[in-house]
Structure formats: C-alpha cells, structure tokens
Amino acid sequence: MLKPILQKNLLAALLTLLTMMFAVVLSAQTPVATQTVRGRILDQESKQPLIGATVTINGEVNKGSVTDVDGNFKIEKVPVGRRTLKITYIGYEPLTIPDVIVTAGKEVVLNLSMSESVNKMSEVTITYDRKKDRTVTNNEMAVVSSRSFNPDDTKKFAGALGDPSRMAANFAGVISGNDSRNDIVVRGNSPSAMLWQMEGVNIPNPNHFGSNFNTGGPVSMLNANNIAKSDFFTSAFPAQYGNANGGVFDLSLREGNNEKREFITQVGFNGFELGAEGPFSKNSKASYVFNYRYSTLALMQDAGINVGTGAATPLYQDMNFKITVPTKNKGKFSVWGMGGISSIDLLGRDVDTTEINFYGARDENTLPRYRAGVVAASYEKSLNQKTWAKLTLAAGGNSNYYTVDSIDYIADANYRRGEGNFSDVKYSAILNITHKVNAKNAIHLGANHDVSYFNYFNKDVYNFGTIDTVRVKQNGYINLSQAYVQWKHRFTARLSANAGLHFQYFDVNKQFVAEPRAGIRYAINEKQSINAGYGLHHQNMPTYNIFVRNALGQETNKDVKFTQSNHFVLGYENTFSPMWKLKTEVYYQLLSKVPVSSYSSSFSMLNVGAAFVPSDENNLVNSGSGTNYGLELTLERFFNKGFYMLLTGSLFESKYKGSDGIERNTAFNTGYAANLLAGKEIAIGKKGNVVYGNFKASRIGGRYFTPLNLEASKEAARPVFDYSKPFSEKQSDYFRIDLKIGWRRDFKKSSMEFAVDLQNVTNHQNIFSQGYNKYTNTISYEYQTGFFPVPMFRYTF
C-alpha cells in the first residue's frame, strides 16, 4: 500500500506526464503513417501452401494481394490502426482475421491456415462457419472448454500486465490464486493441475520466484512480445495433452521478421526490456527474434510502492528467443529458448512486526533462489501433399534453492532452521504427424518421451541448529512416456466429431493408462451450435511428493498411482451478430484414485497448491475422491468501432473426500466468480494518435480455510491450525476494480505507447489468509494487493 503523500505525488506526476504528452501529440504535425501487412497461408491439416488465395483488407480500396507458390502474400502501405483481413480460396472455407493492430513501428506478419470445405462448389448451404469465431483455437481437435488468445489481449486487458495467466483469470471458470502471484484455479482444480506447453514441449514452471512443485509465480518469464496466437483449455482437452487434470496452456512462439530488422524497448511491471528481430542477411529468409528483460520492482519500491514483499527487493531477469531457417523441399528448422533467474533476501530485521507479513518473519532470514529454462530444436516438413511431420528435441529444467535461518537477537546469532535444494533437468523427444485423408477426414498422431534427472534435498533443523529432520534426500532418473492418436471427421458442414486415445506410462510406479477422448459439434444454423465433450485424464504427483520420507526415513509414496479424472462437458454457442457472441457450458468432473493419507484424515492431494509450498505428507494411498461441477456463461462483444466488452460468470462447487470419508469443500471452492471487462479507443485526428481506457471489475466468492487455534498458537508461539475443522470457515468475498489508461502514437517509421495500469483502484482490502502474530498474541490477516499503479512505456522502430 502506498504511503498517502507518495501516493498523491505519484498520481499527480502520472497525470501531469499524460497531460504534457497529449499536448505534444495534439500540436504535432506528422504525415499519415502506413505499414506492410504480409504473411503465409497453409492448409490446416497438410500444411501445404495455398497458391492463389485472395487477401483483402476491409474498408481499404485497392488494398489486397494474392498468395504466391509458397503461400506468401504482401500488402504494402496499409494505414495504421485496427484492420480486418479477409482471405478466400476456391474450395476452402473463407477466413476472417479481425482486430489486427497495424502500427508504424512494426510490420504485421501473419501465419494463417484454412480448412477445406466439405461442400462441393455447386452446393449452396447455410452453415456454421467455425473460422468466423474469433476465439477459435489453433488446435482443430478442440470442441469444448477451449479458446484462443492473442498476445495483444495480455496487453489490452486491465490488470493482465502482459501475463497470459493473469489474462486467463478473466475467462469463465478461471480464478486467480493470489493477487501477488499468477497461479490460476481452473474449475476448482489446484494450480498444480495445470500443464504448460510451448511449441509442443512440456516446459517447467515459466515464472520467476516459482518452484519445482507449482505452476505459478509473482512475475512471468513469458514475453508477450514473442508469443503468437495460442490456446487455453479448461476441460476435456484433445488427446495430444496428458499428465494434467486441470487445464492446459498451449503456447506458440512467433517467428522473427525475415525481411526487415525491427527493435523494441519497453519498461513495465515485467522489467526493462530490449528486443530485436530480423533476417540474418538481405539474401536470407532465415530470421531471429530475441528479447531480454531486467527487473523494475526495485525502482517501484524506491518510489514508495509496496510490491508485496515488504522491504525486500525482488531481483530477476529473463530472455526469450527463436531462430527460424527455411530448408529445401518446404522444410523448416527452428531453435528456440526461454529462461530466467530470480532471487530475493527476506531479512528479519526489515519485517514490520505490527502486521503479519507473508514474505518474511521478524525472527527469520529467508533467502530463496529460483531459475528455470528450456531450449529446443525442431525440424518440420511436408512428407507429401497430405502428410506433415515435426520432430522436436528439447532440454529444460528448473532449480529452487532456499535457506531459512532463525535469528537470536539476544545472543546476536543465527541458527540454520531449514534448507532445501530442488533441481530437475529434463530431456524430451517429441514427434507429431498430421495426415489429411480428404476434406472430411484428418488423423493426428504423435509421441513424446521425457527423461528427467532430479536431485532433491530438504530438511528442517531444530534445537538451535543441532538436530536435523531430513524430509527428502534423493536423486535419480525417471521416465514418462506418452503417445496419442486422434481422428476428426466432418460428416457435413454442420456436423463434425473427433475421437482419440492418449497413452501414458510412468516407470516409477510402473503404471500404464489409456485415456479415451471425444467431442462432437452440431451447427443448428449459421449462428448457433451445440457441442459436447468427454475426456479421461490422469496426472502424476509432483516428483517431490513421490520421494518424500516418513519419520523412519522410508519413501512410502513411490507406488502411489495417477489421480484419475473424468470430464463431461455440454455447451451452447450463439454468434447472434458479427460483433457479439454468447457461450455457455455445463461441466462435471469426477476425480478418483486421489492420493490421501493411509490413516483416517482430511488430507487430500487435491488441496496441495493452495499454500504455494510442498507437502511432506507420506504413507499415501489412492483412495480419495472429488467432484467439480458448474455452469459458465460468457458474453463477448468483439472489438469494433473502438469498443469491446467481455462478461464472464461461473457458478460451481468443488468438493473432496479424504481417507476419513467425509465430504468437504476444497481450498478452491469459491462458489462463484464474475468479471466485467470493457475498453474504448479514441482516434485523435488522422495522424496516428490513439487514447484508450480499459476497465475490469471482479467479484469472487470467499475461499474456505482451516481456522487457527488461538490458544494453542499462543502456547507454541507459532501458528497452530485446528485440523479438526478443515476448510470449515469461509473468507469474505473478493472484490477489485482495475483501470488502464494509455496513449499510442504512430510516427512515420516508429510507434510509441504509454499507459498506466491502476490495479485495485478502490484499495479494497481482500483477505488472502489468516495468520498468528506472536508479538501481539492475536489472529491477524494477510491481505491481497492494495492499490498498485504500474506504468508502462513501449517504443517500436
């Protein structure tokens, strides 16, 4: 929370700066800026280039192009602003690409695909056109509980901060785990049930200050400037995804500009950023794109802004890159990578003892360190006119190291209280093949094998650093093998279905599973459709939990099997106008074979992930269960005439049973969630000036939690929870309003943008957790992030 004087001064400075910049803009005289729009168009299934496809820009006379022998098109001197592209090709379903932002500082390069029509040219049929759906996924096998997202969405939505996870928290069925982190809860599932995939590779936790046993963190390593259109799934996902029960992020990286060198500099929440892209030479079609960022939170703290870490300064840096080299015979070789490091020193002497502090304690020094990264090389090629294949080799991993020292202020000494060192290195081989049988049938199949080396050590230390209790001490190799096959059949232009199988084998517990997946979609008419999906899914426990020890030093969890999850989804969609879409889904998720304690207990692995720390529970067995079910609604007005709106709502229940057989609320059962987002752009004159504002309001039900035992906490001088009443009390509801205001200016060959993201503008106090303050012997509360202004500046040229 800002100190009052600094808060007022910062707001005054921001408003003054905006006023000065607008005055400069209004007085400047700059020629109308234009830019080149180009790209490539392929067949959706066979990946063959489509020769002779027509590309036009709506509202622009004589602005169009026809694809060449390689499927490439190019339209020059397109006026800056938001544009809509329309692509047509004989025998194929027409494709519309709306809301394309054209700026003077960067060429627009689009890689697009089209689906062959199942109707003969002589037929005239009014049908539902999937390609007109602006949220349609890259993955053609997705039928339910899925949507695509554009990297511009992560920059546009108020409060998203350029982070895909924070952006996804606005979708129906998705809520944020914590304001200060980007862990997300999908339909009542723990954040640890998420799968992160990039370019077909299962990647480690891509967040700063993350860990080996969760999927989120305070700051994302992903760079929205490098991400292409990507997919997000919340249930019954296609057969190519495995070892996940909650949701999937399937990220794609864009290729660098292979004709022109371009640069970007940016300052914002994620750091100081420098980026470059372009061809390796004038005569080469090979390209590169590279971005590097360094933390800015230290400067925010100097300005008096509490970034949620007390007096400690978070330090982090990351980089993203991709190199693309076309090869002979329509092949392509790519190398890409992502990585980052982060650290923070939480020193006891800096902790304010008048309030509970989630990131430190008065009598402790905690020093966490985290690093993660992945690098991959892939080769893709059309084997013939109907078959495409891609082989990827990848290496990645993450490392999490921390120490905790107790401080004895009387003796002026420190004693080791805990230490952990967790490292994972994974080597992966992935093969994906698509085969287009004909216009009605397509087959996708593939396999991937992960060989992981882990080295885990975790201990607690007692009695002034003299007695150790080792929780985990193990290293070795583990293997996870997965394969899939899926088939899509379009019976008619109205009716399509897909079916698939996913296979999974883990060598530690020697378990093999086969998982059926299926989906069907029927178009009632050109505007309405109904769909249904089913999926059987399994997920392994985190490696840490597999090798945790009991009091006798025994590893009792090595034979624990996968958690099993059955997903059932029924949906309805109505695109009742070109700009408006209504979508609703009902879902039911049945979880079984959940790891729980072997003795009567309320513990369940379904709740692990709520506290962002590992669980040391041992002697687990697969006898637990759980259910998630609910109703979701999405009403979306796509961007048109300078305005967009997104309204999402969810009503749901999330329950579980431990080994005691009692049904309880999970830690993630908030009951409901609602979000309203809207934005408006206003063009000033015809000189490339745009001012905009974005709004977001969220209201979410309170979470259930296990209450503190105050008397026991006083006696132990530490938090002691009443585990006889697990998840029996409910927090107050969560409410927050975010605003984002900004200005964008296009010059002749460059673009500049300035914005301020005002998070929690009402400074509403949302409770995150209950704690014990041993200095006042009272129950205290940790609150979510208060008012938090985040300025951003971007310049592309």
PDB file of C-alpha atoms in Angstrom, residues 388-560:
ATOM      1  CA  TRP A 388       3.171 -33.228 -42.369  1.00  0.00           C
ATOM      2  CA  ALA A 389       5.614 -34.166 -39.597  1.00  0.00           C
ATOM      3  CA  LYS A 390       7.560 -32.326 -36.910  1.00  0.00           C
ATOM      4  CA  LEU A 391      10.375 -33.662 -34.711  1.00  0.00           C
ATOM      5  CA  THR A 392      11.493 -31.716 -31.650  1.00  0.00           C
ATOM      6  CA  LEU A 393      14.377 -32.324 -29.245  1.00  0.00           C
ATOM      7  CA  ALA A 394      14.383 -30.282 -26.057  1.00  0.00           C
ATOM      8  CA  ALA A 395      16.283 -29.861 -22.796  1.00  0.00           C
ATOM      9  CA  GLY A 396      14.990 -27.878 -19.871  1.00  0.00           C
ATOM     10  CA  GLY A 397      14.765 -27.709 -16.151  1.00  0.00           C
ATOM     11  CA  ASN A 398      14.408 -25.653 -13.039  1.00  0.00           C
ATOM     12  CA  SER A 399      16.252 -25.205  -9.774  1.00  0.00           C
ATOM     13  CA  ASN A 400      14.897 -23.956  -6.471  1.00  0.00           C
ATOM     14  CA  TYR A 401      17.264 -23.321  -3.553  1.00  0.00           C
ATOM     15  CA  TYR A 402      16.480 -21.712  -0.230  1.00  0.00           C
ATOM     16  CA  THR A 403      17.819 -21.349   3.294  1.00  0.00           C
ATOM     17  CA  VAL A 404      15.993 -20.274   6.448  1.00  0.00           C
ATOM     18  CA  ASP A 405      17.920 -19.078   9.498  1.00  0.00           C
ATOM     19  CA  SER A 406      16.448 -18.344  12.923  1.00  0.00           C
ATOM     20  CA  ILE A 407      17.644 -15.109  14.486  1.00  0.00           C
ATOM     21  CA  ASP A 408      18.562 -14.933  18.176  1.00  0.00           C
ATOM     22  CA  TYR A 409      18.652 -11.186  18.844  1.00  0.00           C
ATOM     23  CA  ILE A 410      19.751 -11.672  22.469  1.00  0.00           C
ATOM     24  CA  ALA A 411      22.754 -13.835  21.599  1.00  0.00           C
ATOM     25  CA  ASP A 412      23.273 -11.938  18.344  1.00  0.00           C
ATOM     26  CA  ALA A 413      23.478 -15.227  16.443  1.00  0.00           C
ATOM     27  CA  ASN A 414      21.798 -17.043  13.557  1.00  0.00           C
ATOM     28  CA  TYR A 415      20.900 -20.725  13.538  1.00  0.00           C
ATOM     29  CA  ARG A 416      20.013 -22.789  10.499  1.00  0.00           C
ATOM     30  CA  ARG A 417      16.298 -23.672  10.628  1.00  0.00           C
ATOM     31  CA  GLY A 418      15.719 -25.159   7.214  1.00  0.00           C
ATOM     32  CA  GLU A 419      17.364 -25.772   3.852  1.00  0.00           C
ATOM     33  CA  GLY A 420      16.168 -27.042   0.519  1.00  0.00           C
ATOM     34  CA  ASN A 421      17.703 -27.665  -2.873  1.00  0.00           C
ATOM     35  CA  PHE A 422      15.465 -28.981  -5.643  1.00  0.00           C
ATOM     36  CA  SER A 423      16.682 -29.366  -9.210  1.00  0.00           C
ATOM     37  CA  ASP A 424      15.136 -31.024 -12.250  1.00  0.00           C
ATOM     38  CA  VAL A 425      16.689 -31.477 -15.678  1.00  0.00           C
ATOM     39  CA  LYS A 426      14.510 -32.942 -18.414  1.00  0.00           C
ATOM     40  CA  TYR A 427      15.395 -34.177 -21.897  1.00  0.00           C
ATOM     41  CA  SER A 428      12.500 -34.609 -24.313  1.00  0.00           C
ATOM     42  CA  ALA A 429      11.866 -36.024 -27.758  1.00  0.00           C
ATOM     43  CA  ILE A 430       8.544 -35.201 -29.440  1.00  0.00           C
ATOM     44  CA  LEU A 431       7.148 -36.359 -32.766  1.00  0.00           C
ATOM     45  CA  ASN A 432       3.898 -35.001 -34.229  1.00  0.00           C
ATOM     46  CA  ILE A 433       2.314 -36.120 -37.516  1.00  0.00           C
ATOM     47  CA  THR A 434      -0.848 -34.925 -39.251  1.00  0.00           C
ATOM     48  CA  HIS A 435      -2.369 -36.663 -42.255  1.00  0.00           C
ATOM     49  CA  LYS A 436      -5.214 -35.236 -44.308  1.00  0.00           C
ATOM     50  CA  VAL A 437      -7.158 -38.150 -45.718  1.00  0.00           C
ATOM     51  CA  ASN A 438      -9.589 -35.915 -47.578  1.00  0.00           C
ATOM     52  CA  ALA A 439     -11.725 -32.832 -46.947  1.00  0.00           C
ATOM     53  CA  LYS A 440     -13.780 -34.731 -44.380  1.00  0.00           C
ATOM     54  CA  ASN A 441     -11.154 -36.748 -42.519  1.00  0.00           C
ATOM     55  CA  ALA A 442      -7.872 -35.971 -40.763  1.00  0.00           C
ATOM     56  CA  ILE A 443      -5.667 -38.014 -38.465  1.00  0.00           C
ATOM     57  CA  HIS A 444      -3.237 -36.601 -35.887  1.00  0.00           C
ATOM     58  CA  LEU A 445      -0.794 -38.796 -34.017  1.00  0.00           C
ATOM     59  CA  GLY A 446       2.377 -38.414 -32.046  1.00  0.00           C
ATOM     60  CA  ALA A 447       4.566 -39.444 -29.141  1.00  0.00           C
ATOM     61  CA  ASN A 448       6.852 -37.838 -26.619  1.00  0.00           C
ATOM     62  CA  HIS A 449       9.311 -39.224 -24.121  1.00  0.00           C
ATOM     63  CA  ASP A 450      10.709 -37.332 -21.138  1.00  0.00           C
ATOM     64  CA  VAL A 451      13.843 -38.448 -19.318  1.00  0.00           C
ATOM     65  CA  SER A 452      14.197 -36.423 -16.139  1.00  0.00           C
ATOM     66  CA  TYR A 453      17.074 -36.251 -13.694  1.00  0.00           C
ATOM     67  CA  PHE A 454      16.107 -34.912 -10.281  1.00  0.00           C
ATOM     68  CA  ASN A 455      18.197 -34.066  -7.224  1.00  0.00           C
ATOM     69  CA  TYR A 456      16.119 -33.166  -4.164  1.00  0.00           C
ATOM     70  CA  PHE A 457      17.209 -32.313  -0.653  1.00  0.00           C
ATOM     71  CA  ASN A 458      15.013 -30.766   2.032  1.00  0.00           C
ATOM     72  CA  LYS A 459      15.490 -30.643   5.782  1.00  0.00           C
ATOM     73  CA  ASP A 460      14.176 -28.915   8.872  1.00  0.00           C
ATOM     74  CA  VAL A 461      16.561 -28.074  11.697  1.00  0.00           C
ATOM     75  CA  TYR A 462      15.655 -27.845  15.388  1.00  0.00           C
ATOM     76  CA  ASN A 463      17.247 -27.151  18.773  1.00  0.00           C
ATOM     77  CA  PHE A 464      19.353 -24.149  17.698  1.00  0.00           C
ATOM     78  CA  GLY A 465      20.632 -25.819  14.561  1.00  0.00           C
ATOM     79  CA  THR A 466      21.751 -29.086  16.143  1.00  0.00           C
ATOM     80  CA  ILE A 467      19.044 -31.607  15.132  1.00  0.00           C
ATOM     81  CA  ASP A 468      18.162 -32.325  11.511  1.00  0.00           C
ATOM     82  CA  THR A 469      14.974 -33.848  10.160  1.00  0.00           C
ATOM     83  CA  VAL A 470      15.506 -34.751   6.513  1.00  0.00           C
ATOM     84  CA  ARG A 471      12.249 -34.680   4.538  1.00  0.00           C
ATOM     85  CA  VAL A 472      13.679 -35.607   1.147  1.00  0.00           C
ATOM     86  CA  LYS A 473      17.132 -36.737   0.073  1.00  0.00           C
ATOM     87  CA  GLN A 474      17.049 -38.471  -3.280  1.00  0.00           C
ATOM     88  CA  ASN A 475      18.331 -38.216  -6.815  1.00  0.00           C
ATOM     89  CA  GLY A 476      17.959 -40.277  -9.941  1.00  0.00           C
ATOM     90  CA  TYR A 477      16.253 -40.651 -13.293  1.00  0.00           C
ATOM     91  CA  ILE A 478      12.558 -41.004 -14.028  1.00  0.00           C
ATOM     92  CA  ASN A 479      10.839 -41.658 -17.362  1.00  0.00           C
ATOM     93  CA  LEU A 480       7.435 -40.557 -18.582  1.00  0.00           C
ATOM     94  CA  SER A 481       6.271 -41.822 -21.983  1.00  0.00           C
ATOM     95  CA  GLN A 482       3.182 -40.509 -23.768  1.00  0.00           C
ATOM     96  CA  ALA A 483       1.554 -41.117 -27.144  1.00  0.00           C
ATOM     97  CA  TYR A 484      -1.684 -40.184 -28.822  1.00  0.00           C
ATOM     98  CA  VAL A 485      -3.809 -40.715 -31.881  1.00  0.00           C
ATOM     99  CA  GLN A 486      -6.900 -38.721 -32.815  1.00  0.00           C
ATOM    100  CA  TRP A 487      -9.245 -38.632 -35.762  1.00  0.00           C
ATOM    101  CA  LYS A 488     -11.559 -35.884 -36.949  1.00  0.00           C
ATOM    102  CA  HIS A 489     -14.484 -36.471 -39.266  1.00  0.00           C
ATOM    103  CA  ARG A 490     -16.746 -33.816 -40.738  1.00  0.00           C
ATOM    104  CA  PHE A 491     -19.962 -35.630 -41.644  1.00  0.00           C
ATOM    105  CA  THR A 492     -21.380 -32.473 -43.186  1.00  0.00           C
ATOM    106  CA  ALA A 493     -20.657 -28.792 -42.970  1.00  0.00           C
ATOM    107  CA  ARG A 494     -22.950 -28.769 -39.939  1.00  0.00           C
ATOM    108  CA  LEU A 495     -21.816 -31.864 -38.076  1.00  0.00           C
ATOM    109  CA  SER A 496     -18.291 -32.823 -37.056  1.00  0.00           C
ATOM    110  CA  ALA A 497     -16.819 -35.172 -34.466  1.00  0.00           C
ATOM    111  CA  ASN A 498     -13.458 -36.306 -33.216  1.00  0.00           C
ATOM    112  CA  ALA A 499     -12.236 -39.236 -31.180  1.00  0.00           C
ATOM    113  CA  GLY A 500      -8.838 -40.044 -29.770  1.00  0.00           C
ATOM    114  CA  LEU A 501      -6.732 -42.025 -27.341  1.00  0.00           C
ATOM    115  CA  HIS A 502      -3.927 -40.820 -25.119  1.00  0.00           C
ATOM    116  CA  PHE A 503      -1.449 -43.308 -23.631  1.00  0.00           C
ATOM    117  CA  GLN A 504       0.796 -42.700 -20.627  1.00  0.00           C
ATOM    118  CA  TYR A 505       3.428 -44.768 -18.794  1.00  0.00           C
ATOM    119  CA  PHE A 506       5.472 -43.822 -15.726  1.00  0.00           C
ATOM    120  CA  ASP A 507       8.413 -46.007 -14.768  1.00  0.00           C
ATOM    121  CA  VAL A 508       8.452 -45.310 -11.010  1.00  0.00           C
ATOM    122  CA  ASN A 509       5.032 -46.761 -10.210  1.00  0.00           C
ATOM    123  CA  LYS A 510       5.025 -48.944 -13.355  1.00  0.00           C
ATOM    124  CA  GLN A 511       1.594 -47.647 -14.353  1.00  0.00           C
ATOM    125  CA  PHE A 512       0.213 -47.606 -17.886  1.00  0.00           C
ATOM    126  CA  VAL A 513      -3.102 -45.935 -18.768  1.00  0.00           C
ATOM    127  CA  ALA A 514      -5.124 -45.469 -21.945  1.00  0.00           C
ATOM    128  CA  GLU A 515      -7.392 -42.431 -21.995  1.00  0.00           C
ATOM    129  CA  PRO A 516     -10.304 -42.041 -24.450  1.00  0.00           C
ATOM    130  CA  ARG A 517     -11.241 -38.514 -25.580  1.00  0.00           C
ATOM    131  CA  ALA A 518     -14.175 -37.493 -27.767  1.00  0.00           C
ATOM    132  CA  GLY A 519     -16.027 -34.400 -28.948  1.00  0.00           C
ATOM    133  CA  ILE A 520     -18.917 -33.514 -31.224  1.00  0.00           C
ATOM    134  CA  ARG A 521     -20.251 -30.262 -32.638  1.00  0.00           C
ATOM    135  CA  TYR A 522     -23.540 -29.633 -34.437  1.00  0.00           C
ATOM    136  CA  ALA A 523     -24.445 -26.343 -36.121  1.00  0.00           C
ATOM    137  CA  ILE A 524     -28.107 -25.568 -35.659  1.00  0.00           C
ATOM    138  CA  ASN A 525     -27.794 -22.768 -38.201  1.00  0.00           C
ATOM    139  CA  GLU A 526     -25.165 -20.262 -39.321  1.00  0.00           C
ATOM    140  CA  LYS A 527     -25.177 -18.567 -35.890  1.00  0.00           C
ATOM    141  CA  GLN A 528     -25.845 -21.286 -33.332  1.00  0.00           C
ATOM    142  CA  SER A 529     -24.161 -24.530 -32.405  1.00  0.00           C
ATOM    143  CA  ILE A 530     -24.193 -27.121 -29.635  1.00  0.00           C
ATOM    144  CA  ASN A 531     -21.240 -29.233 -28.605  1.00  0.00           C
ATOM    145  CA  ALA A 532     -20.303 -31.957 -26.170  1.00  0.00           C
ATOM    146  CA  GLY A 533     -17.032 -33.435 -24.999  1.00  0.00           C
ATOM    147  CA  TYR A 534     -15.650 -36.206 -22.812  1.00  0.00           C
ATOM    148  CA  GLY A 535     -12.167 -36.970 -21.623  1.00  0.00           C
ATOM    149  CA  LEU A 536     -10.473 -39.403 -19.281  1.00  0.00           C
ATOM    150  CA  HIS A 537      -7.322 -37.842 -17.801  1.00  0.00           C
ATOM    151  CA  HIS A 538      -4.596 -38.896 -15.365  1.00  0.00           C
ATOM    152  CA  GLN A 539      -1.941 -36.906 -13.542  1.00  0.00           C
ATOM    153  CA  ASN A 540       1.079 -37.944 -11.549  1.00  0.00           C
ATOM    154  CA  MET A 541       2.062 -36.423  -8.225  1.00  0.00           C
ATOM    155  CA  PRO A 542       4.931 -33.903  -8.251  1.00  0.00           C
ATOM    156  CA  THR A 543       8.311 -35.641  -8.056  1.00  0.00           C
ATOM    157  CA  TYR A 544       8.902 -34.191  -4.581  1.00  0.00           C
ATOM    158  CA  ASN A 545       5.833 -35.935  -3.174  1.00  0.00           C
ATOM    159  CA  ILE A 546       6.838 -39.256  -4.716  1.00  0.00           C
ATOM    160  CA  PHE A 547      10.127 -39.365  -2.821  1.00  0.00           C
ATOM    161  CA  VAL A 548       9.203 -37.642   0.460  1.00  0.00           C
ATOM    162  CA  ARG A 549      10.204 -39.618   3.576  1.00  0.00           C
ATOM    163  CA  ASN A 550       8.283 -40.636   6.695  1.00  0.00           C
ATOM    164  CA  ALA A 551       9.627 -40.386  10.246  1.00  0.00           C
ATOM    165  CA  LEU A 552      11.603 -43.618   9.757  1.00  0.00           C
ATOM    166  CA  GLY A 553      13.298 -42.316   6.613  1.00  0.00           C
ATOM    167  CA  GLN A 554      11.220 -44.538   4.313  1.00  0.00           C
ATOM    168  CA  GLU A 555       9.957 -43.426   0.902  1.00  0.00           C
ATOM    169  CA  THR A 556       6.386 -44.649   1.169  1.00  0.00           C
ATOM    170  CA  ASN A 557       4.818 -42.823  -1.810  1.00  0.00           C
ATOM    171  CA  LYS A 558       6.724 -44.437  -4.671  1.00  0.00           C
ATOM    172  CA  ASP A 559       3.904 -46.852  -5.510  1.00  0.00           C
ATOM    173  CA  VAL A 560       1.138 -44.240  -5.494  1.00  0.00           C
TER     174      VAL A 560
END
